[in-house]
Coordinates of C-alpha atoms in Angstrom, one line a residue:
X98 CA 28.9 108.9 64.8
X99 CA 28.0 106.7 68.0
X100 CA 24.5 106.7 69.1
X101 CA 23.6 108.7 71.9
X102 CA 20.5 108.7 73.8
X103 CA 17.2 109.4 72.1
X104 CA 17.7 112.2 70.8
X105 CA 14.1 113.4 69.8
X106 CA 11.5 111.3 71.9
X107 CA 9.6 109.1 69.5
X108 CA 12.3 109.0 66.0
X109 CA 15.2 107.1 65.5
X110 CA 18.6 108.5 66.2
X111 CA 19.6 108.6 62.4
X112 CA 16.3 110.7 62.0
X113 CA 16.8 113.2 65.0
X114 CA 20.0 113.7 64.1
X115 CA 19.3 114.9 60.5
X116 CA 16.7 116.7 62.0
X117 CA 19.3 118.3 64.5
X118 CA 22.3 119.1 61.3
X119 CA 19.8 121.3 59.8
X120 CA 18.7 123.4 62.6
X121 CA 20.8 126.9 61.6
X122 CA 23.7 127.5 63.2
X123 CA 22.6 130.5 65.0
X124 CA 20.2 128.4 67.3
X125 CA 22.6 125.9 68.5
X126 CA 24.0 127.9 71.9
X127 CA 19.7 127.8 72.4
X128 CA 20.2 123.6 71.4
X129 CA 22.7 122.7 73.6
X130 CA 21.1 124.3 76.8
X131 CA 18.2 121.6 76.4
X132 CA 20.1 118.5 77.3
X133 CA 23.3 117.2 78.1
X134 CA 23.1 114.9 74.8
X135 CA 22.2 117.7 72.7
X136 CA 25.0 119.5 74.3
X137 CA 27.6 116.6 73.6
X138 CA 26.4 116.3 70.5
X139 CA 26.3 120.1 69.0
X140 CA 29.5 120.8 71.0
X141 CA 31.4 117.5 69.1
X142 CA 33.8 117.9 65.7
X143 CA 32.1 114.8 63.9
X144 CA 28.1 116.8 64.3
X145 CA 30.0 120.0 62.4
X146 CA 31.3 117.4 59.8
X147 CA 28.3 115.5 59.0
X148 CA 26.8 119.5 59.0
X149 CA 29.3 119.8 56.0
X150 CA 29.0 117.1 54.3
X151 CA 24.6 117.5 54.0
X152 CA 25.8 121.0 53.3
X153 CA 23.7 122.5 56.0
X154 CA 26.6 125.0 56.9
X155 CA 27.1 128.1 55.6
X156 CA 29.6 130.3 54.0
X157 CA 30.4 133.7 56.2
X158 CA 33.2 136.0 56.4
X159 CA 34.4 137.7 59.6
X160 CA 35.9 140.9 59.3
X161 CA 38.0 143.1 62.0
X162 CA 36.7 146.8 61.3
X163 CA 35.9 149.7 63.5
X164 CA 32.6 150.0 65.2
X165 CA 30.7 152.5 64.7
X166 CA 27.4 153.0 66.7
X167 CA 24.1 152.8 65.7
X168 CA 23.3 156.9 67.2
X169 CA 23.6 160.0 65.9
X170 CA 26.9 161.3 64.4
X171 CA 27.6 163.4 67.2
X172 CA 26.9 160.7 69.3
X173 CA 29.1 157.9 68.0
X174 CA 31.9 159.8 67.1
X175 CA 35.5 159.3 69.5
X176 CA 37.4 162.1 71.3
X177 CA 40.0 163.7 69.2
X178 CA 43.1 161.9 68.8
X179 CA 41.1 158.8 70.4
X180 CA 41.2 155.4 68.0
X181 CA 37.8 154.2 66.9
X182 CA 36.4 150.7 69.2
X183 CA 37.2 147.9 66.6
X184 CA 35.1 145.0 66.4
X185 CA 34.1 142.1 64.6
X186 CA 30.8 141.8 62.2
X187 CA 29.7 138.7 60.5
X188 CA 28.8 139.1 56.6
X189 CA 27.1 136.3 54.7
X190 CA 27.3 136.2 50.9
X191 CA 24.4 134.2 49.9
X192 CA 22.2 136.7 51.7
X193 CA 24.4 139.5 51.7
X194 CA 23.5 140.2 55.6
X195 CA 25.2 141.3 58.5
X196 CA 25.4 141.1 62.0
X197 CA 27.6 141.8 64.9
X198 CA 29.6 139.1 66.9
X199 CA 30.0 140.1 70.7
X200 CA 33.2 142.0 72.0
X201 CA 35.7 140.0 74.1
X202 CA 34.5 140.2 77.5
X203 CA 38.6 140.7 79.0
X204 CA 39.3 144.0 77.3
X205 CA 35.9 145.6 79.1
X206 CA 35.2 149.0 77.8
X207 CA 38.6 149.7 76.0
X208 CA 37.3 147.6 72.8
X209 CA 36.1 144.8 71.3
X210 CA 39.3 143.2 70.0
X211 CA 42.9 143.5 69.6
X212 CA 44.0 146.1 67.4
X213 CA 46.3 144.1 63.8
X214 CA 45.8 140.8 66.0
X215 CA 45.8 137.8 63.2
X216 CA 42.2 136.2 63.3
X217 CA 41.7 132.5 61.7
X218 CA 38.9 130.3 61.9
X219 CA 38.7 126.1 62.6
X220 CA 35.7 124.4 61.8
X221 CA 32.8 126.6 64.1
X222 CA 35.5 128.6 66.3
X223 CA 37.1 131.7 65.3
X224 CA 40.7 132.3 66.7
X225 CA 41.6 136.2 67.7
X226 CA 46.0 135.9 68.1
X227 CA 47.7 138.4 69.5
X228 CA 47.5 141.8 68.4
X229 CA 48.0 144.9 70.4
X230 CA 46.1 145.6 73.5
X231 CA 43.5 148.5 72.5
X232 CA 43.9 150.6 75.8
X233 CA 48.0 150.1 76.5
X234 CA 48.8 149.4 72.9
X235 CA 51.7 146.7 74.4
X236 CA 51.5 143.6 72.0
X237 CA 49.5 140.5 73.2
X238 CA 50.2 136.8 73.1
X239 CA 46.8 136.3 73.9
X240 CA 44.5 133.6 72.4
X241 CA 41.0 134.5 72.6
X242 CA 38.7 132.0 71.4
X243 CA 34.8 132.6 70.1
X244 CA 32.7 129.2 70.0
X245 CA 29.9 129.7 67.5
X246 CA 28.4 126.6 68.9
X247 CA 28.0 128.0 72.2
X248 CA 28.0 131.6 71.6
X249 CA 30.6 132.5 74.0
X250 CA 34.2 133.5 74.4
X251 CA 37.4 131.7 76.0
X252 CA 40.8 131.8 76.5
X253 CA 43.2 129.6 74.7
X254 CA 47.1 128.8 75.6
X255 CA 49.1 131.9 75.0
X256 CA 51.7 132.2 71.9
X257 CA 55.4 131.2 73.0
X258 CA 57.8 133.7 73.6
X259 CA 58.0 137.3 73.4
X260 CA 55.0 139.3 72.0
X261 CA 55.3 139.5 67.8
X262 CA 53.8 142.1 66.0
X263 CA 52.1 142.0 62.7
X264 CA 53.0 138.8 62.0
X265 CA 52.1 136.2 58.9
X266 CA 49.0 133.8 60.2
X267 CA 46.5 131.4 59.0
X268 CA 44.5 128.2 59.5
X269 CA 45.9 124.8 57.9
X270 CA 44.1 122.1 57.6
X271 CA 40.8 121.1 59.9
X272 CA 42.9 121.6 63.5
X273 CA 46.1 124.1 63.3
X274 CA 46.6 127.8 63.4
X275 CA 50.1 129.0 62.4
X276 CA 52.0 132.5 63.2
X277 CA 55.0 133.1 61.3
X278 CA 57.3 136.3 60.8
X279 CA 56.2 139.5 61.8
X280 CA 58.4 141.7 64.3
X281 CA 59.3 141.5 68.4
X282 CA 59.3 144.7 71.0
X283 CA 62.8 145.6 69.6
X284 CA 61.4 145.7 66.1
X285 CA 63.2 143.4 64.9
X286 CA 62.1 141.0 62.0
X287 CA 61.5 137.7 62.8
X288 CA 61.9 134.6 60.6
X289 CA 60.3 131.8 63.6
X290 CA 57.2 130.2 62.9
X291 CA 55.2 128.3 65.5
X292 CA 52.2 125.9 64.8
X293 CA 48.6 125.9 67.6
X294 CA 47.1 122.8 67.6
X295 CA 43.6 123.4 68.2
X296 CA 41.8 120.9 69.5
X297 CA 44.8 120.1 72.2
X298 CA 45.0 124.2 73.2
X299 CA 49.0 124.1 72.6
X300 CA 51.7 125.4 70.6
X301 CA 54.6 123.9 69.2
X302 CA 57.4 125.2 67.5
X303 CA 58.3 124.6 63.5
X304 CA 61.7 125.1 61.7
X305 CA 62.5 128.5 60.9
X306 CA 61.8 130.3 57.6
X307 CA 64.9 131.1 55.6
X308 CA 64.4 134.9 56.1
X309 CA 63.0 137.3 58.6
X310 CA 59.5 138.4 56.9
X311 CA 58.0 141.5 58.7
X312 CA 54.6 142.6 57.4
X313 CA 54.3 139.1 55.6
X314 CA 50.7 137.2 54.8
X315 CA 49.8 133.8 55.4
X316 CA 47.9 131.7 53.3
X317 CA 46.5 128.2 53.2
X318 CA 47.4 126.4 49.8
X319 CA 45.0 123.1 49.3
X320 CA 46.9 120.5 47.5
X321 CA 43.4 117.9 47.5
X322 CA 43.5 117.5 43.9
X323 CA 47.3 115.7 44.6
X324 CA 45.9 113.7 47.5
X325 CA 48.6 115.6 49.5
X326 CA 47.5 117.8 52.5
X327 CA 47.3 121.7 52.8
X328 CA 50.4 123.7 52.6
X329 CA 51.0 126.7 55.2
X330 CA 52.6 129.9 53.1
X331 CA 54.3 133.2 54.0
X332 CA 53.7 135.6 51.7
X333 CA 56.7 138.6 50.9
X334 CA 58.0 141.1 53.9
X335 CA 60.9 142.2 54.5
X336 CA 63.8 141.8 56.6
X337 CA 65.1 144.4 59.6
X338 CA 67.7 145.4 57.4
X339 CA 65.3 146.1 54.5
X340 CA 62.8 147.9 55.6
X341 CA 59.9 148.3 53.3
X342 CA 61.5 146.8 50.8
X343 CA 58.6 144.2 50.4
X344 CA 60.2 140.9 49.1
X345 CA 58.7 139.1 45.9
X346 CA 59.4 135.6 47.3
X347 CA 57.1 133.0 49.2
X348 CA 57.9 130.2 51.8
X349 CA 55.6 127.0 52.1
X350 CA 55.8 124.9 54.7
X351 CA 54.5 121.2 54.6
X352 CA 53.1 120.4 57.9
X353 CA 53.4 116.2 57.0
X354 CA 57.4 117.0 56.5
X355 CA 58.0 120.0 58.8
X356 CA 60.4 121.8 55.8
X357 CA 59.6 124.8 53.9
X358 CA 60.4 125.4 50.0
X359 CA 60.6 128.6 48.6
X360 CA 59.2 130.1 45.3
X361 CA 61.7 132.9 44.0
X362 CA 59.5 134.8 41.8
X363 CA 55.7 134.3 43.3
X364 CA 55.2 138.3 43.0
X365 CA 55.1 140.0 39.9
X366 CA 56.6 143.4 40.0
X367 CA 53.9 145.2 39.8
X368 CA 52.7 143.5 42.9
X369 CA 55.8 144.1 45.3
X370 CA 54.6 147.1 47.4
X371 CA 56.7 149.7 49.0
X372 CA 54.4 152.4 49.7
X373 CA 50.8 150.8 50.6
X374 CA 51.8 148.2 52.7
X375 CA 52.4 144.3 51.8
X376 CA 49.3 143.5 49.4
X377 CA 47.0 141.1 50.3
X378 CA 46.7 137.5 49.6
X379 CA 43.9 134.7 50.0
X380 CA 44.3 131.0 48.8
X381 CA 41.2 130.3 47.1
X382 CA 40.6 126.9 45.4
X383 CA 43.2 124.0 44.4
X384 CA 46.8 125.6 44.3
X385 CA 45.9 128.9 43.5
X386 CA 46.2 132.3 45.1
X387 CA 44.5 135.2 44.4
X388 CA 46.7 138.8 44.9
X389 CA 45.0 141.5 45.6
X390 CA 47.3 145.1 44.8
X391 CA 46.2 147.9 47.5
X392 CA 46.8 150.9 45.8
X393 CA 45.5 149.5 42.4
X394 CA 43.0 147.3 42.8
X395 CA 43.8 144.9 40.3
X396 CA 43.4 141.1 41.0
X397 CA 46.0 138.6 40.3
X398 CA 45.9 134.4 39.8
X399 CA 49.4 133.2 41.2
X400 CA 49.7 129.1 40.3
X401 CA 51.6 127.4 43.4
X402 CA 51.2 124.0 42.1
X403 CA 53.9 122.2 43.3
X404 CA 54.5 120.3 39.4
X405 CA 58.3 120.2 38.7
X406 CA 57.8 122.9 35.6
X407 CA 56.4 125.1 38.0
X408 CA 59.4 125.0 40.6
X409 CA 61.4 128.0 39.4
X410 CA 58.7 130.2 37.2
X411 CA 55.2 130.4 38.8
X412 CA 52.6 131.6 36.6
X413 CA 50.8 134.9 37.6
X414 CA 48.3 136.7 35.6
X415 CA 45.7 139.4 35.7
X416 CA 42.6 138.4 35.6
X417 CA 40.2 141.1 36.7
X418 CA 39.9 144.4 38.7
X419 CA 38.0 146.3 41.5
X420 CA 35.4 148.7 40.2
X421 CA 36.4 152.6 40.7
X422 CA 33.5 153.0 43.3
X423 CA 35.4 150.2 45.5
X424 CA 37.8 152.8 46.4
X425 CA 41.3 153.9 46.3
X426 CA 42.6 151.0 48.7
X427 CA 41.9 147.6 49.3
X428 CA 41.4 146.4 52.7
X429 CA 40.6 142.6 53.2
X430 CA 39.9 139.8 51.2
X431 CA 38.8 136.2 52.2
X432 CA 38.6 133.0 50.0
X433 CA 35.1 131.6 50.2
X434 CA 33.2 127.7 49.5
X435 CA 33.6 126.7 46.0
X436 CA 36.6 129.0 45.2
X437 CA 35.0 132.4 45.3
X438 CA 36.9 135.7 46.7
X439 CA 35.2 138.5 49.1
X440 CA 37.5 141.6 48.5
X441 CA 36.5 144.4 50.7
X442 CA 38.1 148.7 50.1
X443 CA 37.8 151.6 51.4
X444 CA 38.1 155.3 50.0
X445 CA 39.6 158.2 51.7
X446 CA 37.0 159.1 53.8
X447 CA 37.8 155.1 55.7
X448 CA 34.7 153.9 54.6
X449 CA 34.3 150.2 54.2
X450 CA 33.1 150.0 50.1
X451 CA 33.4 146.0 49.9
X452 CA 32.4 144.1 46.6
X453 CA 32.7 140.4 46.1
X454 CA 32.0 138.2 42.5
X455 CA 28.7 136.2 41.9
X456 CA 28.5 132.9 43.0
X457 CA 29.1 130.3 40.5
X458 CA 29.6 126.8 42.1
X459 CA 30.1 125.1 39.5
X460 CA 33.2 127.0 38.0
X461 CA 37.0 126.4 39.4
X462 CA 37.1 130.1 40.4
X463 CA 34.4 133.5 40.6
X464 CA 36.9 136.0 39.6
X465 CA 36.7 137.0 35.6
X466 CA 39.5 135.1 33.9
X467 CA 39.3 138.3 31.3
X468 CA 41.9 140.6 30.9
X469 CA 39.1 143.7 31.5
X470 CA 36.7 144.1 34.5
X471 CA 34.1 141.9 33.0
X472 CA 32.9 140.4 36.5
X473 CA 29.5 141.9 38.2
X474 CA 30.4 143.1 41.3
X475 CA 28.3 143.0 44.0
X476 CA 28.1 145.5 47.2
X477 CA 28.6 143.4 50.2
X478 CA 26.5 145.5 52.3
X479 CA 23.2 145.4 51.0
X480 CA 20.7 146.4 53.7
X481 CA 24.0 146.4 56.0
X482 CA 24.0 150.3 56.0
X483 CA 26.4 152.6 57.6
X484 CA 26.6 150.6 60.8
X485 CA 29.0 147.8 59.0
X486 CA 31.1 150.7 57.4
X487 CA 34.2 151.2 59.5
X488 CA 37.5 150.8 58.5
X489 CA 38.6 147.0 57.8
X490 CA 41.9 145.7 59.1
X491 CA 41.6 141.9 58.6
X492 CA 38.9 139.4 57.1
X493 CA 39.0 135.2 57.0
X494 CA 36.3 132.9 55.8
X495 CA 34.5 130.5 58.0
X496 CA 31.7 127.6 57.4
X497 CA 28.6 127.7 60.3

């Protein structure tokens, strides 16, 4: 990192600045506002890096869930027939708090966020795509972007083409965002995949998938331990002529090559949803994706090395499983730092009953490799309360 000006009168630059890398993260739109180095500095991708690497950031997950207000039931309750406002909330593990991250500004009164929009975090931004727009319910192509560093929201460049609908997406790598699958206006099942580059605000389109995949997941597989770069995947869906009929396949696509591979049997059986919805997926350490079954609750390890015996039969196995008192559903999970998995439920009254594993560093994964439930599970809303319990649609990691 080039010097700047003094940073802090009086110390040396490499002294202010690890001064600076340890202020929290929740201070810095406060930081930049006292000069315009400060303000270069916070705003830059190398100050988040060198945050990382003296491990000054820290682990959060942001989940899409319905609002509800702080007053009295009567109070916060919405008309009859009238969706909840949905919103984002901000949960960190290590402390088990919450807090709430500002609605956009652009949809006013009619909510906070898109309703079933994709959301994806890149280094200290989070990424809101597309989704359906919570007063007209017309599909977006919108790209609203929320700056942790500053504290504030922005627009970014709008996703080609007509408006897709529940569509596979994810963050690759340390600058890209990709959409993939999903369905258009017509409902029709799309197989196109396009790629945001982040830090140039614009999109550019990527082969096609070999099938349409409505209703699919994407998932980020990290490939570090084969010096080879991330991997974007697209979990099951299913086709327009197929509908429901939730595919046990998986498509990866190698950014570095632009061509996708596909694993046959990625899904167990037991895994292939017809009546729940597509379960949920979350890439969680090197090559391996954890499946989480909605109507179950039972947590799968699916192997997506890319090693030549592991071309045609990927491994899968059980290896642990939501306490009763999670609920009948799960709702969201998100991959953590160090390989750990925050699975959130909810029970039939749409309550958000999240649990997540302990935090063990120093292991390749934090769910139970046992065939039984041995794992302590946690409840992720410790002093949270009833104000973080509405219904969850979407969750993703992010480092601050």
């Amino acid at each position: 990192m080039a010097p700047l000006q003094e940073l802090i009168p009086g110390l040396p630059f490499d002294v202010a600045l690890h001064c600076l890398v340890r202020v929290p993260h929740t201070s810095h739109p406060q930081m930049q506002r006292v000069c315009r180095e400060w303000e270069s500095l916070i705003a830059s991708p190398d100050f988040y890096a060198l945050r990382k690497k003296c491990a000054t950031t820290r682990s959060a997950i942001v989940v899409a869930q319905a609002h509800k207000s702080p007053k009295s039931p009567e109070e916060q309750q919405p008309p009859k027939g009238a969706l909840p406002p949905f919103g984002l909330s901000l949960y960190y593990p290590s402390s088990r708090s919450w807090e709430r991250i500002p609605p956009i500004p652009e949809l006013g009164d009619h909510g906070g966020i898109p309703l079933f929009s994709g959301i994806a975090a890149v280094e200290s931004k989070l990424f809101i795509v597309g989704g359906w727009n919570p007063s007209s319910f017309q599909a977006m192509r919108s790209v609203f972007v929320f700056d942790f560093s500053r504290g504030a929201w922005s627009r970014g460049s709008d996703m080609p083409g007509a408006a897709r609908s529940f569509f596979a997406c994810c963050a690759v790598g340390d600058d890209s965002i990709f959409v993939a699958g999903g369905h258009d206006e017509s409902k029709n099942a799309l197989r196109s995949c396009d790629r945001y580059l982040v830090r140039e605000d614009r999109w550019e389109p990527m082969p096609d998938m070999t099938q349409e995949r409505d209703e699919s997941r994407g998932i980020a597989i990290d490939r570090s331990s084969q010096r080879l770069g991330p991997k974007f995947g697209v979990v099951s869906g299913y086709g327009s002529d197929s509908q429901g009929e939730f595919s046990r396949s998986a498509e990866f696509l190698d950014p570095a090559t632009g061509k996708w591979s596909r694993a046959e049997d990625l899904i167990d059986d037991s895994l292939v949803s017809h009546r729940d919805g597509t379960n949920l997926f979350v890439g969680a350490g090197d090559s391996i994706v954890y499946c989480c079954s909605r109507s179950s609750g039972e947590i799968w390890r699916l192997d997506c090395c890319d090693h030549p015996r592991n071309a045609t039969n990927r491994c899968s196995r059980r290896v642990g499983q939501l306490p009763a008192n999670c609920g009948k559903a799960v709702a969201a999970c998100a991959g953590i730092s160090g390989g750990g998995v925050v699975v959130l439920g909810q029970d039939e009254r749409g309550v958000l009953a999240g649990f997540a594993p302990p935090d063990r560093r120093d292991r390749r994964d934090s769910v139970s490799d046992s065939k039984d439930s041995a794992t302590t599970w946690v409840d992720v809303l410790g002093d949270g309360g009833d104000e973080f319990r509405g219904v969850v649609q979407a969750a993703c990691s992010i480092e601050l």
